[in-house]
């Protein structure tokens, strides 16, 4: 893809997100490779007037991993869209009404201060050692393009990886000494169970998601800082949501996280 194509797609997605307008079709040539998807994403990050507080990770479907040469896709988490869950109802989280709108139960890795800025390659063990805390969370994922998820992994990458927002809950006590595959969670929408799971549903688990971020952000020139958040992947599935829905994820004895979905409204330019 040439520079004009990349710029045009990035401009269109950023404008649609800023104005909360729904797109009828993908705004240009659909990228065929993750490299082109990330080039569009980086162009859009440069246009977005906020700092990155962390990164989201999604899994590529098994049957498409050979084509894209990866098992994970990545997207930025902007600070203005990260909220702490401080009570039983949680924060209000906007998603695009009529667009792509889903929620995911997440285990959130918090990076410590032992991430050398020049380190390019990471093993799974080193990636686990880079985690200072493991917290509970809900990711709200969305796009002004309703069919984004049907356009392939590179298209999802191009629109911030379907970035919506992040609700951050409490820390998991003793997580480093526990078998993470034994952790359980259950997602509810309007008190109806929509999925159960845990880190065992992530290919190579939490460590692989953190490894993907550590290596990719170095390659792309996005520095990571202590306290950066990494959502490690949808553990109970991807669940459609709409404005008015009450979301709750029960993490068993580790706690729960909740939020309410609202309709996205136009944002003021910073």
Coordinates of C-alpha atoms in Angstrom, one line a residue:
X1 CA 0.0 0.0 0.0
X2 CA 1.3 3.5 -0.8
X3 CA 1.5 6.4 1.6
X4 CA -1.6 8.1 0.3
X5 CA -3.7 5.0 0.7
X6 CA -2.5 4.5 4.3
X7 CA -3.0 8.2 5.2
X8 CA -6.5 8.2 3.7
X9 CA -7.7 5.2 5.6
X10 CA -6.2 6.4 8.9
X11 CA -7.8 9.8 8.4
X12 CA -11.2 8.2 7.7
X13 CA -11.1 6.0 10.8
X14 CA -10.0 8.8 13.1
X15 CA -12.6 11.1 11.8
X16 CA -15.4 8.5 12.2
X17 CA -14.3 7.8 15.7
X18 CA -14.0 11.5 16.6
X19 CA -17.5 12.3 15.3
X20 CA -19.1 8.9 16.3
X21 CA -20.2 8.4 12.7
X22 CA -20.8 4.9 11.4
X23 CA -19.0 3.8 8.2
X24 CA -20.9 2.0 5.5
X25 CA -17.8 0.3 4.1
X26 CA -14.1 0.0 4.7
X27 CA -12.7 3.4 3.8
X28 CA -10.2 2.3 1.1
X29 CA -8.3 -0.7 0.0
X30 CA -8.5 -3.4 2.7
X31 CA -4.9 -4.3 3.8
X32 CA -3.8 -7.8 3.0
X33 CA -0.9 -8.0 5.4
X34 CA -0.4 -7.2 9.1
X35 CA 2.5 -4.9 8.1
X36 CA 0.1 -2.7 6.1
X37 CA -2.4 -2.9 8.9
X38 CA 0.1 -1.6 11.4
X39 CA 1.3 1.1 9.0
X40 CA -2.3 2.4 9.0
X41 CA -2.5 2.0 12.8
X42 CA 0.7 4.0 13.3
X43 CA -0.6 6.7 11.0
X44 CA -3.8 6.9 13.0
X45 CA -2.0 6.9 16.4
X46 CA 0.0 10.0 15.1
X47 CA -3.4 11.7 14.5
X48 CA -5.0 10.7 17.8
X49 CA -4.5 13.4 20.5
X50 CA -3.8 11.2 23.5
X51 CA -1.0 9.1 25.0
X52 CA -0.9 5.4 25.0
X53 CA -1.4 3.8 28.4
X54 CA -0.9 0.2 27.2
X55 CA -1.8 -2.3 24.5
X56 CA -4.5 -4.7 23.7
X57 CA -3.9 -8.2 22.3
X58 CA -6.3 -10.3 20.3
X59 CA -5.8 -13.8 18.9
X60 CA -5.9 -14.6 15.2
X61 CA -8.0 -17.6 14.4
X62 CA -6.0 -20.8 14.0
X63 CA -6.9 -21.2 10.3
X64 CA -5.5 -17.7 9.4
X65 CA -2.3 -17.8 11.4
X66 CA -0.1 -19.2 8.6
X67 CA -1.4 -16.6 6.2
X68 CA -0.6 -13.6 8.5
X69 CA 2.5 -15.1 10.0
X70 CA 1.4 -14.5 13.6
X71 CA -1.1 -15.7 16.2
X72 CA -1.7 -12.3 17.8
X73 CA -2.9 -8.8 16.7
X74 CA -2.2 -5.6 18.7
X75 CA -3.8 -2.2 19.3
X76 CA -3.2 0.8 21.5
X77 CA -5.0 1.6 24.7
X78 CA -5.4 5.3 25.0
X79 CA -5.3 6.8 28.5
X80 CA -8.6 8.6 28.0
X81 CA -10.3 5.3 27.6
X82 CA -8.9 3.5 30.6
X83 CA -11.0 3.5 33.8
X84 CA -10.7 1.9 37.2
X85 CA -13.7 -0.1 38.5
X86 CA -14.2 1.4 41.9
X87 CA -17.7 0.1 42.8
X88 CA -20.1 -2.7 42.0
X89 CA -21.7 -1.0 38.9
X90 CA -18.4 0.2 37.4
X91 CA -17.9 3.0 34.9
X92 CA -19.9 3.9 31.8
X93 CA -18.1 2.7 28.7
X94 CA -19.0 4.2 25.2
X95 CA -19.3 2.0 22.1
X96 CA -20.4 2.8 18.6
X97 CA -24.2 2.3 18.3
X98 CA -24.8 0.6 15.0
X99 CA -21.1 -0.2 14.7
X100 CA -18.9 -3.1 15.8
X101 CA -19.4 -3.4 19.6
X102 CA -18.3 -6.3 21.9
X103 CA -17.0 -6.9 25.4
X104 CA -14.3 -9.3 26.5
X105 CA -13.3 -10.7 29.9
X106 CA -9.6 -10.0 30.4
X107 CA -6.6 -10.7 32.6
X108 CA -4.5 -7.5 32.5
X109 CA -0.7 -7.7 32.8
X110 CA 1.0 -4.6 34.4
X111 CA 4.6 -4.2 33.3
X112 CA 7.3 -3.6 35.9
X113 CA 10.4 -1.5 35.7
X114 CA 12.6 -4.3 34.3
X115 CA 11.9 -3.8 30.6
X116 CA 15.1 -2.7 28.9
X117 CA 14.2 -0.3 26.1
X118 CA 16.7 -1.8 23.6
X119 CA 15.7 -5.5 24.1
X120 CA 14.3 -6.9 20.8
X121 CA 13.8 -10.6 21.6
X122 CA 11.9 -12.0 24.5
X123 CA 11.4 -15.6 25.7
X124 CA 8.1 -16.6 27.3
X125 CA 9.9 -16.9 30.7
X126 CA 11.4 -13.4 30.3
X127 CA 8.0 -12.0 29.3
X128 CA 6.4 -13.4 32.5
X129 CA 9.3 -11.9 34.6
X130 CA 8.4 -8.5 33.1
X131 CA 5.0 -8.5 34.7
X132 CA 4.7 -6.7 38.0
X133 CA 1.0 -7.3 38.6
X134 CA -1.9 -9.2 37.1
X135 CA -5.3 -7.6 37.3
X136 CA -8.9 -8.3 36.4
X137 CA -10.6 -6.4 33.7
X138 CA -13.2 -5.9 30.9
X139 CA -12.2 -4.7 27.5
X140 CA -14.8 -2.9 25.4
X141 CA -13.8 -3.4 21.8
X142 CA -15.4 -1.4 18.9
X143 CA -15.3 0.3 15.6
X144 CA -17.4 2.7 13.6
X145 CA -17.3 0.0 10.8
X146 CA -19.9 -2.7 11.7
X147 CA -18.3 -5.4 9.6
X148 CA -14.7 -4.7 10.7
X149 CA -14.3 -8.2 12.3
X150 CA -15.4 -9.8 9.0
X151 CA -12.7 -8.0 7.0
X152 CA -9.8 -10.0 8.4
X153 CA -7.1 -9.5 11.0
X154 CA -5.2 -6.9 9.0
X155 CA -8.3 -4.7 8.7
X156 CA -9.0 -5.0 12.5
X157 CA -5.4 -4.0 13.1
X158 CA -5.8 -0.9 10.9
X159 CA -8.6 0.5 13.1
X160 CA -6.6 0.6 16.3
X161 CA -7.1 -3.2 16.7
X162 CA -10.8 -2.4 17.4
X163 CA -9.8 -0.3 20.4
X164 CA -12.7 0.7 22.6
X165 CA -11.8 1.0 26.2
X166 CA -10.6 -0.8 29.3
X167 CA -12.1 -1.3 32.7
X168 CA -9.4 -2.2 35.3
X169 CA -10.3 -4.2 38.4
X170 CA -8.3 -5.5 41.4
X171 CA -5.1 -7.4 41.5
X172 CA -5.0 -11.2 41.7
X173 CA -3.4 -12.2 45.0
X174 CA -0.5 -14.6 44.7
X175 CA -0.8 -14.9 40.9
X176 CA 2.9 -15.6 40.3
X177 CA 2.7 -18.7 42.5
X178 CA -0.6 -20.0 41.1
X179 CA -1.2 -22.1 38.0
X180 CA -2.7 -19.5 35.7
X181 CA -4.5 -22.1 33.7
X182 CA -6.6 -22.9 36.8
X183 CA -8.0 -19.3 36.9
X184 CA -11.7 -19.1 36.0
X185 CA -14.1 -16.3 35.0
X186 CA -17.6 -16.0 33.7
X187 CA -19.0 -13.0 31.7
X188 CA -22.6 -11.8 32.1
X189 CA -24.6 -9.3 30.1
X190 CA -27.7 -8.1 31.9
X191 CA -27.1 -10.9 34.4
X192 CA -27.3 -13.6 31.7
X193 CA -24.2 -15.7 31.4
X194 CA -22.6 -15.4 27.9
X195 CA -19.4 -17.3 28.4
X196 CA -16.9 -19.0 30.8
X197 CA -13.2 -19.5 30.5
X198 CA -9.8 -18.4 31.7
X199 CA -6.2 -17.9 30.6
X200 CA -6.1 -21.6 29.4
X201 CA -8.1 -20.4 26.4
X202 CA -5.2 -18.2 25.2
X203 CA -2.7 -19.9 22.9
X204 CA 0.5 -20.1 25.0
X205 CA -1.3 -18.1 27.7
X206 CA -0.7 -14.7 29.3
X207 CA 3.1 -15.0 28.6
X208 CA 2.7 -15.2 24.8
X209 CA 0.4 -12.1 24.7
X210 CA 3.0 -10.1 26.8
X211 CA 5.8 -11.4 24.6
X212 CA 4.0 -10.2 21.5
X213 CA 3.7 -6.7 22.9
X214 CA 7.3 -6.5 24.1
X215 CA 8.7 -7.5 20.7
X216 CA 6.3 -5.6 18.5
X217 CA 6.4 -2.3 20.3
X218 CA 10.2 -2.4 20.1
X219 CA 10.1 -3.0 16.4
X220 CA 7.5 -0.2 15.8
X221 CA 9.2 2.4 18.0
X222 CA 6.6 2.6 20.7
X223 CA 8.4 2.7 24.1
X224 CA 6.9 0.9 27.0
X225 CA 7.0 2.3 30.5
X226 CA 6.5 0.9 34.0
X227 CA 2.8 0.5 34.7
X228 CA 1.9 0.0 31.0
X229 CA -1.2 -2.2 30.8
X230 CA -1.5 -5.3 28.5
X231 CA -4.8 -7.0 27.9
X232 CA -3.9 -10.6 27.3
X233 CA -6.9 -11.7 25.2
X234 CA -10.5 -12.7 25.3
X235 CA -10.8 -15.5 27.8
X236 CA -14.6 -16.3 27.6
X237 CA -15.1 -15.3 23.9
X238 CA -16.2 -12.1 22.2
X239 CA -19.7 -11.0 23.2
X240 CA -21.8 -8.5 21.3
X241 CA -23.0 -5.6 23.4
X242 CA -25.2 -2.5 22.9
X243 CA -25.9 0.8 24.8
X244 CA -27.8 0.1 28.0
X245 CA -26.3 -3.3 28.6
X246 CA -25.0 -4.0 32.1
X247 CA -21.7 -6.0 32.0
X248 CA -20.2 -8.0 34.8
X249 CA -17.3 -10.5 34.8
X250 CA -17.1 -12.8 37.8
X251 CA -13.5 -13.9 38.5
X252 CA -14.5 -16.3 41.3
X253 CA -12.6 -15.7 44.6
X254 CA -10.4 -13.1 42.9
X255 CA -13.3 -10.6 42.5
X256 CA -15.5 -9.1 39.8
X257 CA -15.5 -6.2 37.4
X258 CA -18.5 -4.4 36.0
X259 CA -19.4 -1.5 33.6
X260 CA -22.4 -0.1 31.7
X261 CA -22.3 0.3 27.9
X262 CA -23.3 3.7 26.6
X263 CA -23.6 5.1 23.0
X264 CA -20.4 6.9 21.8
X265 CA -20.8 10.6 21.2
X266 CA -18.6 13.0 19.2
X267 CA -15.4 13.9 21.0
X268 CA -14.0 17.4 21.2
X269 CA -10.7 17.9 19.5
X270 CA -7.8 18.2 22.0

